[in-house]
Coordinates of C-alpha atoms and ligand atoms in Angstrom, one line a residue:
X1 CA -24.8 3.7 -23.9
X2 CA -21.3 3.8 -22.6
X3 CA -20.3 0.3 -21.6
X4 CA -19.1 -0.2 -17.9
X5 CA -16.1 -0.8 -15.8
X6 CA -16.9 -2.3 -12.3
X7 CA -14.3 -1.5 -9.8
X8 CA -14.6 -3.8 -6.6
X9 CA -11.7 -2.3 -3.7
X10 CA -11.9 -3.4 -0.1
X11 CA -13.0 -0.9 2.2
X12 CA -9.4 0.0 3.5
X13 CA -8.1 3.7 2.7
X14 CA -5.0 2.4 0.8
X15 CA -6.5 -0.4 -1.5
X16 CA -9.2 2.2 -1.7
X17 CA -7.8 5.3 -3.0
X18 CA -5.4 2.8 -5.5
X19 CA -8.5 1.8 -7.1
X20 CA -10.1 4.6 -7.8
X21 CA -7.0 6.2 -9.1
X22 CA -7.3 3.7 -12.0
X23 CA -10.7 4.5 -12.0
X24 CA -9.7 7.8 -13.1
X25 CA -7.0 6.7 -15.4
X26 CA -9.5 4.6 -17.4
X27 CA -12.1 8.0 -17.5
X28 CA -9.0 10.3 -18.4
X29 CA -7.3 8.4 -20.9
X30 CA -9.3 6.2 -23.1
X31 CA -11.0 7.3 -26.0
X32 CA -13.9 4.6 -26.2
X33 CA -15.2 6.6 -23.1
X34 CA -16.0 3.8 -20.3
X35 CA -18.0 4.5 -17.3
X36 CA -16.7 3.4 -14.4
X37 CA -18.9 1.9 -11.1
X38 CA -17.2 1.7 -7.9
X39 CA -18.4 -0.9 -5.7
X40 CA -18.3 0.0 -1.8
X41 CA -18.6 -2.6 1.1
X42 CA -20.3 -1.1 4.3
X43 CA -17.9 -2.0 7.6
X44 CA -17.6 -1.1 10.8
X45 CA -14.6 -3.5 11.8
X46 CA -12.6 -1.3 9.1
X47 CA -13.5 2.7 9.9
X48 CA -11.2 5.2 8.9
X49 CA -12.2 9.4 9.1
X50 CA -10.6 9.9 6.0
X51 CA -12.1 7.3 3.7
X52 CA -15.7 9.2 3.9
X53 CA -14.1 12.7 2.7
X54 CA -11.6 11.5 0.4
X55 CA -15.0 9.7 -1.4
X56 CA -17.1 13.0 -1.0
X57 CA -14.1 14.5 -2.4
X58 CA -13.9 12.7 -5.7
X59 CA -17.5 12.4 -6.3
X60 CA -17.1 16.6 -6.2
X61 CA -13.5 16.7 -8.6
X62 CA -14.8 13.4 -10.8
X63 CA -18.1 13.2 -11.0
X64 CA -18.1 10.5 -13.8
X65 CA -17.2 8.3 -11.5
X66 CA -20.4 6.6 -9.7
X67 CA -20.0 4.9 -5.9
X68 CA -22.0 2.2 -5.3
X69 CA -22.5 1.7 -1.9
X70 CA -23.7 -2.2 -1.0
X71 CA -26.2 -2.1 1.9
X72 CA -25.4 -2.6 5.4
X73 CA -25.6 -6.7 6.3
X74 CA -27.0 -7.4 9.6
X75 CA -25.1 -8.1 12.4
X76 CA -24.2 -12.0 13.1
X77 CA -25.3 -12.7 16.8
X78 CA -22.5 -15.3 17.2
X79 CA -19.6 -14.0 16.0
X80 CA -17.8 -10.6 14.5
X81 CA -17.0 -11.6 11.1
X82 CA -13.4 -11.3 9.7
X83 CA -12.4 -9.3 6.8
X84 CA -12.5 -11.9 4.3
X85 CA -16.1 -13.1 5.3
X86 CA -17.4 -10.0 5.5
X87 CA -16.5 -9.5 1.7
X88 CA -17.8 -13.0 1.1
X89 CA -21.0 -12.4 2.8
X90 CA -21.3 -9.5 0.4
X91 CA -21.8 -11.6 -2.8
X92 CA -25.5 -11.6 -3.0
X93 CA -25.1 -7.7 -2.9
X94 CA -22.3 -7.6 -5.5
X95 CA -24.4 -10.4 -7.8
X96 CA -27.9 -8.2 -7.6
X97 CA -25.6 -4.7 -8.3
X98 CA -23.8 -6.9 -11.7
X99 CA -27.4 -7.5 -12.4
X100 CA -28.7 -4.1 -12.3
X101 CA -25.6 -2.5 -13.7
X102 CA -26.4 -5.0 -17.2
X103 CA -29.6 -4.1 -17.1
X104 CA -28.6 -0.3 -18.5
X105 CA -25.2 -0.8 -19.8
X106 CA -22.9 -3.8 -20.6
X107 CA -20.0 -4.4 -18.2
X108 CA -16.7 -4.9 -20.0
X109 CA -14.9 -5.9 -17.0
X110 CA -14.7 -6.7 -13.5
X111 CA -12.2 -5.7 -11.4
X112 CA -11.7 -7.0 -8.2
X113 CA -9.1 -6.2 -5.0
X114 CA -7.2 -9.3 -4.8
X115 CA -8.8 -9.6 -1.5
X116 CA -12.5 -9.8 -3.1
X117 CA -11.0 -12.8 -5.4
X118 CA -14.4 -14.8 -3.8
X119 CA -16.1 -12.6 -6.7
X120 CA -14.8 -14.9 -9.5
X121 CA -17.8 -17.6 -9.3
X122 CA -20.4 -14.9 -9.8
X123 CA -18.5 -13.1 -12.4
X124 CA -18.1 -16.5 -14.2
X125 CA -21.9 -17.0 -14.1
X126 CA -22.9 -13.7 -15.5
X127 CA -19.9 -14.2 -17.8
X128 CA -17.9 -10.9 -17.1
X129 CA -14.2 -10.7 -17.9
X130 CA -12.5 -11.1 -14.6
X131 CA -9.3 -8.8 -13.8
X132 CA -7.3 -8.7 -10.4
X133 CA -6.0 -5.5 -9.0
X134 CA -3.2 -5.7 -7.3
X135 CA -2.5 -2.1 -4.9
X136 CA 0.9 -4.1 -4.3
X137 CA 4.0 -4.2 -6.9
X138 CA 5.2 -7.0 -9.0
X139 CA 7.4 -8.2 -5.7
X140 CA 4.1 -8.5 -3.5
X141 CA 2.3 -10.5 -6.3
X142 CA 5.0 -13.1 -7.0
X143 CA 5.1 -13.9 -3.4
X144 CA 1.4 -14.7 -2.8
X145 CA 1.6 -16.4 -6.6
X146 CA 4.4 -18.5 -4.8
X147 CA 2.3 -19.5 -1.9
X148 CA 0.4 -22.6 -3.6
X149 CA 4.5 -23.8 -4.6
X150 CA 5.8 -23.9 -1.4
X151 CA 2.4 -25.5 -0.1
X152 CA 2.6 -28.2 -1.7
X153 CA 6.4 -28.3 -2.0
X154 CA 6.8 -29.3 2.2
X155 CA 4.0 -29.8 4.9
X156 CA 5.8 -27.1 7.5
X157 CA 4.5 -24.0 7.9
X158 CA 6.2 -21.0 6.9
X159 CA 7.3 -20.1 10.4
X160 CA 8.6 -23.0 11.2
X161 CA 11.1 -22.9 7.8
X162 CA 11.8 -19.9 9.9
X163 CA 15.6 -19.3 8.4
X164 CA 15.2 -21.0 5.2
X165 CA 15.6 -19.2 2.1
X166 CA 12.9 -19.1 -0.5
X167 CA 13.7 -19.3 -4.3
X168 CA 10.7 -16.7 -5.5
X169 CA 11.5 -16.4 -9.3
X170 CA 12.4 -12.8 -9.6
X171 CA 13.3 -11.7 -6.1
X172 CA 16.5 -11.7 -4.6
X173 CA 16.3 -14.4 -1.7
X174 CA 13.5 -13.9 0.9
X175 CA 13.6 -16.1 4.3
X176 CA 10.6 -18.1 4.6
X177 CA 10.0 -16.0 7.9
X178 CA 10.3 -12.8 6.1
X179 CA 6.7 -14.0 4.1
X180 CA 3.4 -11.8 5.0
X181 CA 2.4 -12.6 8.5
X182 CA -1.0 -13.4 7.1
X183 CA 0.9 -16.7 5.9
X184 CA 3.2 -17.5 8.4
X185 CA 1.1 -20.3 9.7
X186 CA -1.2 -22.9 8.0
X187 CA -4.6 -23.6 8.9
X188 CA -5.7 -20.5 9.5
X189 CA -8.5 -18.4 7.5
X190 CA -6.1 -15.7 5.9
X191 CA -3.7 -18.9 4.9
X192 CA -6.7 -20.6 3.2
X193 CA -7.9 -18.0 0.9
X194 CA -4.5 -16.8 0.5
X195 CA -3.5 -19.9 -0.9
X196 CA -7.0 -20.3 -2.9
X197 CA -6.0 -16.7 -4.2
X198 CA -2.5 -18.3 -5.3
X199 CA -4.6 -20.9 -7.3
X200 CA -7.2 -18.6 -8.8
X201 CA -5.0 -15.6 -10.1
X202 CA -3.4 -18.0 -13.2
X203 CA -7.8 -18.1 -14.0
X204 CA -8.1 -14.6 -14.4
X205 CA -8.5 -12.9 -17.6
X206 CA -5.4 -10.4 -16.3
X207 CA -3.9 -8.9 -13.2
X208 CA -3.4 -5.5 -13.1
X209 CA -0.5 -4.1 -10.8
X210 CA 0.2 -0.3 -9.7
X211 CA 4.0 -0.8 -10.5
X212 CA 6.1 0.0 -13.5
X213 CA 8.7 -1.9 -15.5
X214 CA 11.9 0.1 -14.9
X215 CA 11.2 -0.3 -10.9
X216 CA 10.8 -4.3 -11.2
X217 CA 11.9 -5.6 -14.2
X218 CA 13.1 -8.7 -13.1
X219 CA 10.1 -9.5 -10.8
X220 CA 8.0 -8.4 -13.7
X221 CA 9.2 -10.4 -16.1
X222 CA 8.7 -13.4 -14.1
X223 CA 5.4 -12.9 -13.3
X224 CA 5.0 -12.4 -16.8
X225 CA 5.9 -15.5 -17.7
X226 CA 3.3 -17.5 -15.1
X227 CA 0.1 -15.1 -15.9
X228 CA -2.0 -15.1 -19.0
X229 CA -1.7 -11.4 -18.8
X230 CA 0.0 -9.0 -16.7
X231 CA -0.5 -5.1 -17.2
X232 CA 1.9 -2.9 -15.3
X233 CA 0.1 0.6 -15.2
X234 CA 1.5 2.5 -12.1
X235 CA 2.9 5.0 -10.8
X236 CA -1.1 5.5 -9.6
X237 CA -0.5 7.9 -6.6
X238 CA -3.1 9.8 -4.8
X239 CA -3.9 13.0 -6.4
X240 CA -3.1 16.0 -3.4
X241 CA -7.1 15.9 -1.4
X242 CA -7.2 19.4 -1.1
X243 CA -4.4 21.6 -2.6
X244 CA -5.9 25.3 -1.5
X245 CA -5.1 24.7 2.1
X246 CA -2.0 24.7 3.4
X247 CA -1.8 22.2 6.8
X248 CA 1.2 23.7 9.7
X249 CA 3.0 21.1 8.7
X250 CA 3.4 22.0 4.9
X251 CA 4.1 25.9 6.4
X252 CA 6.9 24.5 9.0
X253 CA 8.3 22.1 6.0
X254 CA 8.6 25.1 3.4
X255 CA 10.6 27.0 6.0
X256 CA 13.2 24.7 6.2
X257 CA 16.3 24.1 3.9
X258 CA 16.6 22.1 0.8
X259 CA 16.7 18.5 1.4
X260 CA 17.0 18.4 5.4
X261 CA 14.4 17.3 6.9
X262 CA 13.5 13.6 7.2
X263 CA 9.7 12.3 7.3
X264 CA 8.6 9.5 9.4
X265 CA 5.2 7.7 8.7
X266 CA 3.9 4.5 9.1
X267 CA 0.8 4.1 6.6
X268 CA -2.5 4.7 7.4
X269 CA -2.2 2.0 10.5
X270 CA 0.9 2.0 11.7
X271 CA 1.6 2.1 15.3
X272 CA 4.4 1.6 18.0
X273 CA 4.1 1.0 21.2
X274 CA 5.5 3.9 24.4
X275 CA 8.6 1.5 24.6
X276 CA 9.3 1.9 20.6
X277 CA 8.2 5.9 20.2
X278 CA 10.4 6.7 23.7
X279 CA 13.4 5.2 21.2
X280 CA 12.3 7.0 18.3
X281 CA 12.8 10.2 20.3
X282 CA 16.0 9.6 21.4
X283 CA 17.2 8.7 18.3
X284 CA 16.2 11.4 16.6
X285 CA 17.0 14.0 19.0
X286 CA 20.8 12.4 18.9
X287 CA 21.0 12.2 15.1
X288 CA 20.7 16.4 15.1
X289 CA 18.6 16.4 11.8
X290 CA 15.7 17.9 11.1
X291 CA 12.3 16.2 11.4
X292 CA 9.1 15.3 11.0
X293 CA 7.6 12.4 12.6
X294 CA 4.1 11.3 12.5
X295 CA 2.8 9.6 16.0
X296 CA -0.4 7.9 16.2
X297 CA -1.5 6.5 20.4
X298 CA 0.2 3.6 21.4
X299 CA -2.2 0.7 21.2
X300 CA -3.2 -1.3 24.3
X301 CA -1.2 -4.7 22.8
X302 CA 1.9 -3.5 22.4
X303 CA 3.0 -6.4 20.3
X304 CA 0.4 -4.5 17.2
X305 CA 2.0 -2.9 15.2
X306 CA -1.1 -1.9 13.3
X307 CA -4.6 -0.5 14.0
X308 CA -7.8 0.0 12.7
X309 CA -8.9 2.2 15.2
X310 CA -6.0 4.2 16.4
X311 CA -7.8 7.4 17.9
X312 CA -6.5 10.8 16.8
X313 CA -7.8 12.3 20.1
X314 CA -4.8 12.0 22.2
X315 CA -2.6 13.8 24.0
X316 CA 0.5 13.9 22.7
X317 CA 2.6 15.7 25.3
X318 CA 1.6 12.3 27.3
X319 CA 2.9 10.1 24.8
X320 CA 6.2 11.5 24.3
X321 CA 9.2 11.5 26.2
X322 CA 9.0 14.4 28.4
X323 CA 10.6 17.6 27.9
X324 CA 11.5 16.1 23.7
X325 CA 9.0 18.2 22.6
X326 CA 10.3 21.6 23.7
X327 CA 14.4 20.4 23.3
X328 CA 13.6 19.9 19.3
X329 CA 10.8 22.5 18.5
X330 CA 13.3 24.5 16.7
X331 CA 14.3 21.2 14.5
X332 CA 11.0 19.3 15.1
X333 CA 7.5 19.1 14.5
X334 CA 5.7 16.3 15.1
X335 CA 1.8 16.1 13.9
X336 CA -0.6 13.6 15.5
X337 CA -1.8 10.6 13.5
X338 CA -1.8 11.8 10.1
X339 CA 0.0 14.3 7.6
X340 CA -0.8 15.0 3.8
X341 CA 2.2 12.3 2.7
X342 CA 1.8 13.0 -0.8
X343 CA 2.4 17.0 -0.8
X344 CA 5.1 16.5 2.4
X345 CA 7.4 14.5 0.4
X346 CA 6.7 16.9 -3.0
X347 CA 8.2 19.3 -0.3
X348 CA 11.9 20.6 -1.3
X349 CA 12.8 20.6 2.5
X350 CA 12.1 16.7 3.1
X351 CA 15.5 14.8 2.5
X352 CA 14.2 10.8 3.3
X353 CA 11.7 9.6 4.5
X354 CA 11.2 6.7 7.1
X355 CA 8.5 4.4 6.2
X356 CA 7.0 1.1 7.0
X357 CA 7.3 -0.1 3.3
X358 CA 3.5 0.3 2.4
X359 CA 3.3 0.1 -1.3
X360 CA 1.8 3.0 -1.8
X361 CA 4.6 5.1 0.3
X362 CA 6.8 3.4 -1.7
X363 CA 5.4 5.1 -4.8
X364 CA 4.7 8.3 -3.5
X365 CA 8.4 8.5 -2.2
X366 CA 10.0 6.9 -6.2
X367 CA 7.7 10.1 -7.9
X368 CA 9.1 12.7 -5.7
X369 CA 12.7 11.1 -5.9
X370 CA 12.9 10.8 -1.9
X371 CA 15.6 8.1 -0.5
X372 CA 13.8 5.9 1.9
X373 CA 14.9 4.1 5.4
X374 CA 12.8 0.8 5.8
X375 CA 11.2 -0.3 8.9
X376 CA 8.4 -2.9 7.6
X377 CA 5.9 -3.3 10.2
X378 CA 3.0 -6.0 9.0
X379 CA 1.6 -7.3 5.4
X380 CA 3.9 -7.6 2.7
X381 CA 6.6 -5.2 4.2
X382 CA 9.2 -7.4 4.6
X383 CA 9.4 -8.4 1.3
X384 CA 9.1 -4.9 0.4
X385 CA 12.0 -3.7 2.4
X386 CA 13.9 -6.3 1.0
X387 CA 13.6 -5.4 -2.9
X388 CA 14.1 -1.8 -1.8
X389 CA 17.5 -2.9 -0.1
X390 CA 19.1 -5.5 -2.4
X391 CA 17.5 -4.7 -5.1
X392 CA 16.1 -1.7 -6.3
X393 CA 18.9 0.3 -3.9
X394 CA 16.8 2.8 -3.5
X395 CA 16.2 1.9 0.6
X396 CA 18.5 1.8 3.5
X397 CA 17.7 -1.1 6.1
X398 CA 16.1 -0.2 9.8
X399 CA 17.2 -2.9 12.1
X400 CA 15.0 -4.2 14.3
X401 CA 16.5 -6.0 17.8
X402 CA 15.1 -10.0 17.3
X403 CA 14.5 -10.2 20.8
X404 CA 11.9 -7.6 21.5
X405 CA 11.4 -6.1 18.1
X406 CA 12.1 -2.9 19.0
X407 CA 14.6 -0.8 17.0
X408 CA 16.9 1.6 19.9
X409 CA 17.8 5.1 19.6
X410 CA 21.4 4.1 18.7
X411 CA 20.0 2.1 15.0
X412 CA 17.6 5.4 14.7
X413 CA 20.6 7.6 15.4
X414 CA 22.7 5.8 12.7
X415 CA 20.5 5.1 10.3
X416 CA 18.9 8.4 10.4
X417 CA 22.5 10.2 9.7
X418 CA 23.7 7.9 6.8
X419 CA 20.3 8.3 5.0
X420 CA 20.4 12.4 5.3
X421 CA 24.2 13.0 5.7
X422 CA 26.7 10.3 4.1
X423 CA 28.0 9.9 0.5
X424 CA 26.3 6.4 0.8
X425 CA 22.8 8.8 1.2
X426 CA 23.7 11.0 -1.3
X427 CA 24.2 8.5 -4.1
X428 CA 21.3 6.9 -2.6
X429 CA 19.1 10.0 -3.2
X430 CA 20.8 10.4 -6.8
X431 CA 19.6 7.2 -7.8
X432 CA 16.0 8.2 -6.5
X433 CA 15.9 11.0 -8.6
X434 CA 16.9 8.7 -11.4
X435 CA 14.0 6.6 -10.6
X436 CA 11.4 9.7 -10.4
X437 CA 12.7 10.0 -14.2
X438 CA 11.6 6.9 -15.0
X439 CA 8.6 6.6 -13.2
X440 CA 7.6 10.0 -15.4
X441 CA 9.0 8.3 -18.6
X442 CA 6.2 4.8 -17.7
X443 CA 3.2 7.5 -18.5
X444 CA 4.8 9.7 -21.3
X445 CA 4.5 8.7 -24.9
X446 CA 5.2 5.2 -25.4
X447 CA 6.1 4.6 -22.1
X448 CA 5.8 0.9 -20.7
X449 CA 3.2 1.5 -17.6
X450 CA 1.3 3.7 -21.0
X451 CA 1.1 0.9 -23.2
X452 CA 0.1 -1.4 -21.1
X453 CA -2.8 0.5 -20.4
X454 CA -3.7 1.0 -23.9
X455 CA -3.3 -3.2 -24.2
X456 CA -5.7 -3.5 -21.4
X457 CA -8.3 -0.9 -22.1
X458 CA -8.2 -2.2 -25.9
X459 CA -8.6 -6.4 -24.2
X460 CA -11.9 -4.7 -22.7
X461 CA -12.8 -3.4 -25.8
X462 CA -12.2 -7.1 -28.1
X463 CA -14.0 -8.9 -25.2
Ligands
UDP1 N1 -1.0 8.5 4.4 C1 -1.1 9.8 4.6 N2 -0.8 10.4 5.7 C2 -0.4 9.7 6.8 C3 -0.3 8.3 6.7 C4 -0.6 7.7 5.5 O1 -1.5 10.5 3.6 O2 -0.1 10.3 7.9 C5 -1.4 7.9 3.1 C6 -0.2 7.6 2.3 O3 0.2 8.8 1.5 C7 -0.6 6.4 1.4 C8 -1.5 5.7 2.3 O4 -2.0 6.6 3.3 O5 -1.2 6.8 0.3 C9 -0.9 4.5 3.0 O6 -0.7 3.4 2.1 P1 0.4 2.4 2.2 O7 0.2 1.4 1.0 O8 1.7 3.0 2.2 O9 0.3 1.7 3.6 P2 -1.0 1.0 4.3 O10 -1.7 2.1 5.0 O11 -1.8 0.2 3.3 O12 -0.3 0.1 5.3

């Protein structure tokens, strides 16, 4: 009887499909041949179309890999539960699946989201190696590990040190402003088990990150240092869903030239208000460069600048400027709500690529060697955006106006036409390319991200 890997993602797309690309790494590339069980939490509060297919999709391309689906809990009559309650309200469901699981097969470890970290009680109790998954980078870890520093270092919240600049060991300097949102103020839920999450990850048995060492090294290293064990195993980027059909989008792309197009998309919940898109137009009807822009329907609080329920039945003619579309459809396509990122920027036509600094765009963008232009719009993004600047160089910066946070056509114009056409974008895109080396070189033969995974499939192993 093989012995078992539990995989326990939070129901979101992103921190979804990250997991279960290690899922697959740990099927395709170890020889002791472990199964691997992934747990899924049922949700209404966080629905996305694609999440159902992309799971049919892997249960019919890897079939060793078993989904678990916890049953539906009943409704609370008071209240909608958050997020983080609703995955805390699961553990009866995730301690009676760890008990039927060992009943056939012995679980070598548990990994968990670092969202689900109110898992490590029960794994403690049926004694199963703990590990914490982290979809972020190195960057995005050190600044939660930070957190429980900083707490107990002043009694202000993070928004009111506003301006002040934080000393995070191996990032260049962040402004205590510039932390996730999620932490910006004390005494909230998200603050409370972020901070608890701070103070548990040193208890873990490891933490697992999808980065590599050649794109963080510093950061790396300094997590290193305050972890018991830290196993950098990415690039993991979604495989292609479906590679036989072609979307209008890949057709438009492939009939464009090399390198002159740029990409906007803002993750799987990014969204803008009319205001911000009516800007967005202009800018990039100014800039006279090629595009194509993902819109999703402006959400009724036009402060979000996220949503888990954007709806992909709109019209877009409404939503855009009038008369943009026809003035750029020879230079233009833009595709409602959502576009197969991974195979657009594998595209020879797409020159950079504006993003809101999700990690996973981040990767995908380093393994096809596309120069980014950072617009960070909620979670860690910030913080992203500012490693990509200052010090991975491989970003320019979006500006957003501090009054209304809107970025205006003239910042789209610029920015737009230094990252596809400047010398400061061409050495930009040079050193992307470099970086696409070395993200290849982190999985070939002795390569860091490689032996790392050989170190943590072989700790499973000794446990
Ligand atoms: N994505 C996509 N098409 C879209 C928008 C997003 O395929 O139009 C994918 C993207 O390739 C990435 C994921 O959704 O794999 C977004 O993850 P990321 O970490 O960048 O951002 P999040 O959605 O977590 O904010």
């Amino acid at each position: 009887m093989k012995d078992t890997i539990v995989l326990y993602p939070v129901p979101g797309l992103s921190h979804l499909v990250s997991m279960v690309e290690l899922g697959k790494l740990i099927i395709r590339h170890h020889s002791h041949g472990f199964s691997v069980t992934v747990l899924l939490i049922q949700t209404d509060s966080v629905s996305n179309p694609t999440v159902d297919s992309y799971i049919d999709h892997v249960s019919q391309t890897d079939p060793s890999i078993v989904f678990h689906r916890f049953p539906a809990l009943p409704k609370l009559e008071s209240s909608t539960p958050s997020f983080l309650q609703t995955i805390r309200r699961n553990n009866p469901n995730l301690l009676h699946t760890l008990q039927t699981i060992s009943n056939s097969s012995s679980i070598a470890a548990l990994v968990v989201d670092f969202f689900c970290y109110s898992a490590f009680p029960i794994a403690a109790d049926l004694n199963i190696p703990l590990y914490n998954y982290m979809p972020t980078g190195a960057s995005g870890l050190s600044v939660f590990l930070y957190l429980a520093k900083i707490h107990n270092q002043t009694d202000k919240s993070l928004r009111e040190l506003g301006n002040t600049n934080l000393d995070i060991p191996g990032l260049p300097i962040i402004r205590a402003a510039q932390m996730p949102e999620l932490v910006l103020d004390r005494n909230n839920e998200f603050y409370d088990a972020m901070l608890d999450l701070s103070n548990h990850l040193p208890k873990s048995r490891g933490i697992i990150s999808n980065t590599f060492e050649a794109l963080e090294p510093r950061v790396i290293e300094a997590v290193t240092q305050q972890m018991p064990a830290f196993f950098c195993i990415g690039p993991l980027v979604v495989e292609p869903i479906d590679k036989s059909t072609e979307s209008d989008c890949l057709k438009w792309l492939d009939a464009q030239p090399s390198r002159s197009v740029v990409f906007l998309s803002f993750g799987s919940r990014g969204v803008f208000p009319a205001k911000q898109i009516a800007e967005i137009a202009a800018g990039l009807e100014r800039s006279d460069q090629r595009f194509l822009w993902v819109v999703r329907s402006p959400p009724p609080d036009s402060d979000k600048r996220f949503s888990f329920s954007a709806t992909e039945d709109f019209d877009l003619d409404a939503v855009m400027p009038e008369g943009f579309l026809d003035r750029t459809r020879d230079r233009g396509l833009v595709v409602k709500s959502w576009a197969p990122q991974v195979e657009v920027l594998s595209r020879e036509s797409v020159g950079g690529f504006v993003t809101h600094c999700g990690w996973n765009s981040i990767l995908e963008a380093v393994c096809a060697g596309v120069p980014l232009l950072a617009w960070p719009l909620y979670a860690e993004q910030e913080v992203n955006k500012v490693v990509l600047v200052e010090e991975m160089k491989l970003a320019m910066p979006m500006e957003v106006a501090e009054e209304d946070g809107i970025v205006v056509a003239a910042e789209v114009e610029k920015r737009v036409r230094a990252l596809m056409d400047s010398e400061e974008g061409t050495e930009m895109r040079e050193r992307c390319r470099e970086m696409r080396k070395k993200a290849l070189a982190a999985w070939a033969e002795g390569g860091s991200s490689k032996t790392a995974f050989t170190n943590l499939a072989e700790s499973w192993e000794r446990r």
